PDB file of C-alpha atoms in Angstrom:
ATOM      1  CA  UNK A 283       0.000   0.000   0.000  1.00  0.00           C
ATOM      2  CA  UNK A 284       1.088   3.569  -0.588  1.00  0.00           C
ATOM      3  CA  UNK A 285       1.097   6.460   1.832  1.00  0.00           C
ATOM      4  CA  UNK A 286      -1.815   7.984  -0.056  1.00  0.00           C
ATOM      5  CA  UNK A 287      -3.859   4.871   0.621  1.00  0.00           C
ATOM      6  CA  UNK A 288      -3.542   5.480   4.356  1.00  0.00           C
ATOM      7  CA  UNK A 289      -1.193   2.729   5.454  1.00  0.00           C
ATOM      8  CA  UNK A 290      -0.490   4.488   8.718  1.00  0.00           C
ATOM      9  CA  UNK A 291       2.367   6.528   7.276  1.00  0.00           C
ATOM     10  CA  UNK A 292       2.624  10.289   7.088  1.00  0.00           C
ATOM     11  CA  UNK A 293      -0.526  10.693   4.993  1.00  0.00           C
ATOM     12  CA  UNK A 294      -2.525   8.515   7.359  1.00  0.00           C
ATOM     13  CA  UNK A 295      -1.261  10.551  10.309  1.00  0.00           C
ATOM     14  CA  UNK A 296      -2.146  13.801   8.540  1.00  0.00           C
ATOM     15  CA  UNK A 297      -5.639  12.533   7.767  1.00  0.00           C
ATOM     16  CA  UNK A 298      -6.138  11.539  11.402  1.00  0.00           C
ATOM     17  CA  UNK A 299      -5.009  14.974  12.598  1.00  0.00           C
ATOM     18  CA  UNK A 300      -7.302  16.696  10.097  1.00  0.00           C
ATOM     19  CA  UNK A 301     -10.227  14.532  11.222  1.00  0.00           C
ATOM     20  CA  UNK A 302      -9.533  15.393  14.883  1.00  0.00           C
ATOM     21  CA  UNK A 303      -9.290  19.104  14.052  1.00  0.00           C
ATOM     22  CA  UNK A 304     -12.589  19.002  12.158  1.00  0.00           C
ATOM     23  CA  UNK A 305     -14.284  17.233  15.066  1.00  0.00           C
ATOM     24  CA  UNK A 306     -12.863  19.764  17.529  1.00  0.00           C
ATOM     25  CA  UNK A 307     -14.025  22.670  15.336  1.00  0.00           C
ATOM     26  CA  UNK A 308     -17.517  21.212  15.161  1.00  0.00           C
ATOM     27  CA  UNK A 309     -17.562  20.817  18.942  1.00  0.00           C
ATOM     28  CA  UNK A 310     -16.329  24.389  19.374  1.00  0.00           C
ATOM     29  CA  UNK A 311     -19.082  25.649  17.057  1.00  0.00           C
ATOM     30  CA  UNK A 312     -21.732  23.744  19.035  1.00  0.00           C
ATOM     31  CA  UNK A 313     -20.388  25.088  22.343  1.00  0.00           C
ATOM     32  CA  UNK A 314     -20.297  28.627  20.932  1.00  0.00           C
ATOM     33  CA  UNK A 315     -23.892  28.399  19.760  1.00  0.00           C
ATOM     34  CA  UNK A 316     -25.101  26.990  23.079  1.00  0.00           C
ATOM     35  CA  UNK A 317     -23.549  29.734  25.252  1.00  0.00           C
ATOM     36  CA  UNK A 318     -25.989  31.866  27.178  1.00  0.00           C
ATOM     37  CA  UNK A 319     -25.911  35.656  26.981  1.00  0.00           C
ATOM     38  CA  UNK A 320     -24.204  35.879  30.390  1.00  0.00           C
ATOM     39  CA  UNK A 321     -21.590  33.283  29.411  1.00  0.00           C
ATOM     40  CA  UNK A 322     -20.972  35.086  26.133  1.00  0.00           C
ATOM     41  CA  UNK A 323     -20.525  38.453  27.830  1.00  0.00           C
ATOM     42  CA  UNK A 324     -18.184  36.934  30.432  1.00  0.00           C
ATOM     43  CA  UNK A 325     -16.106  35.319  27.681  1.00  0.00           C
ATOM     44  CA  UNK A 326     -16.102  38.613  25.768  1.00  0.00           C
ATOM     45  CA  UNK A 327     -14.790  40.459  28.833  1.00  0.00           C
ATOM     46  CA  UNK A 328     -12.065  37.849  29.352  1.00  0.00           C
ATOM     47  CA  UNK A 329     -11.237  37.840  25.643  1.00  0.00           C
ATOM     48  CA  UNK A 330     -10.745  41.597  25.719  1.00  0.00           C
ATOM     49  CA  UNK A 331      -8.488  41.308  28.786  1.00  0.00           C
ATOM     50  CA  UNK A 332      -6.372  38.680  27.037  1.00  0.00           C
ATOM     51  CA  UNK A 333      -6.303  40.769  23.856  1.00  0.00           C
ATOM     52  CA  UNK A 334      -4.986  43.745  25.851  1.00  0.00           C
ATOM     53  CA  UNK A 335      -2.208  41.571  27.292  1.00  0.00           C
ATOM     54  CA  UNK A 336      -1.330  40.316  23.810  1.00  0.00           C
ATOM     55  CA  UNK A 337      -1.361  43.874  22.428  1.00  0.00           C
ATOM     56  CA  UNK A 338       1.035  44.986  25.206  1.00  0.00           C
ATOM     57  CA  UNK A 339       3.301  42.045  24.393  1.00  0.00           C
ATOM     58  CA  UNK A 340       3.229  42.955  20.701  1.00  0.00           C
ATOM     59  CA  UNK A 341       4.202  46.540  21.522  1.00  0.00           C
ATOM     60  CA  UNK A 342       7.118  45.313  23.676  1.00  0.00           C
ATOM     61  CA  UNK A 343       8.330  42.966  20.942  1.00  0.00           C
ATOM     62  CA  UNK A 344       8.101  45.677  18.281  1.00  0.00           C
ATOM     63  CA  UNK A 345      10.018  48.105  20.506  1.00  0.00           C
ATOM     64  CA  UNK A 346      12.682  45.459  21.109  1.00  0.00           C
ATOM     65  CA  UNK A 347      12.948  44.777  17.384  1.00  0.00           C
ATOM     66  CA  UNK A 348      13.331  48.528  16.681  1.00  0.00           C
ATOM     67  CA  UNK A 349      16.054  48.829  19.318  1.00  0.00           C
ATOM     68  CA  UNK A 350      17.930  45.872  17.876  1.00  0.00           C
ATOM     69  CA  UNK A 351      17.528  47.159  14.305  1.00  0.00           C
ATOM     70  CA  UNK A 352      19.026  50.479  15.431  1.00  0.00           C
ATOM     71  CA  UNK A 353      21.906  48.610  17.101  1.00  0.00           C
ATOM     72  CA  UNK A 354      22.507  46.688  13.874  1.00  0.00           C
ATOM     73  CA  UNK A 355      22.581  49.942  11.916  1.00  0.00           C
ATOM     74  CA  UNK A 356      24.937  51.677  14.390  1.00  0.00           C
ATOM     75  CA  UNK A 357      27.342  48.739  14.436  1.00  0.00           C
ATOM     76  CA  UNK A 358      27.221  48.120  10.705  1.00  0.00           C
ATOM     77  CA  UNK A 359      25.927  44.606  11.316  1.00  0.00           C
ATOM     78  CA  UNK A 360      23.629  43.594   8.503  1.00  0.00           C
ATOM     79  CA  UNK A 361      20.270  42.518   9.913  1.00  0.00           C
ATOM     80  CA  UNK A 362      19.443  38.921   9.090  1.00  0.00           C
ATOM     81  CA  UNK A 363      16.683  37.991   6.706  1.00  0.00           C
ATOM     82  CA  UNK A 364      13.286  37.770   8.292  1.00  0.00           C
ATOM     83  CA  UNK A 365      12.642  34.300   9.694  1.00  0.00           C
ATOM     84  CA  UNK A 366      10.372  32.089   7.621  1.00  0.00           C
ATOM     85  CA  UNK A 367       6.692  32.397   8.340  1.00  0.00           C
ATOM     86  CA  UNK A 368       5.375  29.837  10.757  1.00  0.00           C
ATOM     87  CA  UNK A 369       2.506  27.397  10.598  1.00  0.00           C
ATOM     88  CA  UNK A 370       0.268  29.976  12.260  1.00  0.00           C
ATOM     89  CA  UNK A 371       0.066  31.886   8.961  1.00  0.00           C
ATOM     90  CA  UNK A 372      -3.011  29.950   7.889  1.00  0.00           C
ATOM     91  CA  UNK A 373      -4.706  30.684  11.205  1.00  0.00           C
ATOM     92  CA  UNK A 374      -3.787  34.354  10.900  1.00  0.00           C
ATOM     93  CA  UNK A 375      -5.116  34.479   7.337  1.00  0.00           C
ATOM     94  CA  UNK A 376      -8.367  32.841   8.434  1.00  0.00           C
ATOM     95  CA  UNK A 377      -8.649  35.296  11.322  1.00  0.00           C
ATOM     96  CA  UNK A 378      -8.121  38.248   8.964  1.00  0.00           C
ATOM     97  CA  UNK A 379     -10.785  36.886   6.612  1.00  0.00           C
ATOM     98  CA  UNK A 380     -13.209  36.475   9.512  1.00  0.00           C
ATOM     99  CA  UNK A 381     -12.535  40.039  10.654  1.00  0.00           C
ATOM    100  CA  UNK A 382     -12.998  41.383   7.129  1.00  0.00           C
ATOM    101  CA  UNK A 383     -16.279  39.507   6.787  1.00  0.00           C
ATOM    102  CA  UNK A 384     -17.582  40.735  10.145  1.00  0.00           C
ATOM    103  CA  UNK A 385     -16.533  44.331   9.474  1.00  0.00           C
ATOM    104  CA  UNK A 386     -19.425  44.690   7.059  1.00  0.00           C
ATOM    105  CA  UNK A 387     -21.949  43.718   9.723  1.00  0.00           C
ATOM    106  CA  UNK A 388     -23.606  46.866  11.012  1.00  0.00           C
ATOM    107  CA  UNK A 389     -25.106  45.353  14.197  1.00  0.00           C
ATOM    108  CA  UNK A 390     -22.527  45.967  16.916  1.00  0.00           C
ATOM    109  CA  UNK A 391     -25.164  45.940  19.653  1.00  0.00           C
ATOM    110  CA  UNK A 392     -23.483  43.838  22.327  1.00  0.00           C
ATOM    111  CA  UNK A 393     -26.655  43.902  24.400  1.00  0.00           C
ATOM    112  CA  UNK A 394     -28.065  41.227  22.093  1.00  0.00           C
ATOM    113  CA  UNK A 395     -26.788  37.679  22.232  1.00  0.00           C
ATOM    114  CA  UNK A 396     -25.911  37.659  18.535  1.00  0.00           C
ATOM    115  CA  UNK A 397     -24.138  41.012  18.809  1.00  0.00           C
ATOM    116  CA  UNK A 398     -22.130  39.780  21.794  1.00  0.00           C
ATOM    117  CA  UNK A 399     -21.228  36.585  19.928  1.00  0.00           C
ATOM    118  CA  UNK A 400     -20.019  38.586  16.933  1.00  0.00           C
ATOM    119  CA  UNK A 401     -18.015  40.875  19.227  1.00  0.00           C
ATOM    120  CA  UNK A 402     -16.481  37.816  20.909  1.00  0.00           C
ATOM    121  CA  UNK A 403     -15.532  36.289  17.566  1.00  0.00           C
ATOM    122  CA  UNK A 404     -13.971  39.578  16.415  1.00  0.00           C
ATOM    123  CA  UNK A 405     -12.092  39.983  19.700  1.00  0.00           C
ATOM    124  CA  UNK A 406     -10.670  36.473  19.432  1.00  0.00           C
ATOM    125  CA  UNK A 407      -9.729  36.944  15.770  1.00  0.00           C
ATOM    126  CA  UNK A 408      -7.902  40.211  16.505  1.00  0.00           C
ATOM    127  CA  UNK A 409      -6.066  38.574  19.415  1.00  0.00           C
ATOM    128  CA  UNK A 410      -4.951  35.651  17.209  1.00  0.00           C
ATOM    129  CA  UNK A 411      -3.639  38.085  14.590  1.00  0.00           C
ATOM    130  CA  UNK A 412      -1.758  40.181  17.144  1.00  0.00           C
ATOM    131  CA  UNK A 413      -0.341  37.086  18.833  1.00  0.00           C
ATOM    132  CA  UNK A 414       1.044  35.886  15.489  1.00  0.00           C
ATOM    133  CA  UNK A 415       2.508  39.357  14.856  1.00  0.00           C
ATOM    134  CA  UNK A 416       4.124  39.348  18.312  1.00  0.00           C
ATOM    135  CA  UNK A 417       5.653  35.925  17.655  1.00  0.00           C
ATOM    136  CA  UNK A 418       7.047  37.095  14.314  1.00  0.00           C
ATOM    137  CA  UNK A 419       8.448  40.259  15.927  1.00  0.00           C
ATOM    138  CA  UNK A 420      10.083  38.180  18.656  1.00  0.00           C
ATOM    139  CA  UNK A 421      11.623  35.795  16.116  1.00  0.00           C
ATOM    140  CA  UNK A 422      12.928  38.761  14.112  1.00  0.00           C
ATOM    141  CA  UNK A 423      14.357  40.403  17.239  1.00  0.00           C
ATOM    142  CA  UNK A 424      15.946  37.142  18.399  1.00  0.00           C
ATOM    143  CA  UNK A 425      17.584  36.741  14.974  1.00  0.00           C
ATOM    144  CA  UNK A 426      18.962  40.308  15.154  1.00  0.00           C
ATOM    145  CA  UNK A 427      20.257  39.749  18.707  1.00  0.00           C
ATOM    146  CA  UNK A 428      22.015  36.570  17.527  1.00  0.00           C
ATOM    147  CA  UNK A 429      23.529  38.427  14.555  1.00  0.00           C
ATOM    148  CA  UNK A 430      24.826  41.155  16.858  1.00  0.00           C
ATOM    149  CA  UNK A 431      26.330  38.584  19.255  1.00  0.00           C
ATOM    150  CA  UNK A 432      28.025  36.762  16.358  1.00  0.00           C
ATOM    151  CA  UNK A 433      29.467  40.114  15.225  1.00  0.00           C
ATOM    152  CA  UNK A 434      30.849  40.692  18.722  1.00  0.00           C
ATOM    153  CA  UNK A 435      28.430  43.520  19.486  1.00  0.00           C
ATOM    154  CA  UNK A 436      26.645  43.673  22.800  1.00  0.00           C
ATOM    155  CA  UNK A 437      22.937  43.426  22.075  1.00  0.00           C
ATOM    156  CA  UNK A 438      20.751  45.887  23.964  1.00  0.00           C
ATOM    157  CA  UNK A 439      18.903  44.254  26.848  1.00  0.00           C
ATOM    158  CA  UNK A 440      15.509  42.742  26.110  1.00  0.00           C
TER     159      UNK A 440
END
């Protein structure tokens, strides 16, 4: 049998992972739809708190990357190429698409259950996007810090 026939090799493993992800997504959708208004509002509040923490982390990582880029420029150390995009790119793209689709919805009334659910979905999508951006900024900054160390330049503190 070949891998494509599902003999337990890499393709079989990938199919099993995909099946588990689809089942989890369906379960998440059912749980989302069954949330009460109070549960939805509580999750929205928590989602916004988490999003604020992620946003602060993103700002710190961007500031660190700027500081390291300036150190590279001052020392004449060429900054390394940007690290390859990670597997989260597909999630980020899906989150951006979801945000774009929801941006056209005029009903932002969070006092309704549907409005609160949409606000929760948007909050979570924005947080996923900013988390991916923070991870990319950190990887970029780490690469610049390594380049500075290899060049014998003291990297500014993180």
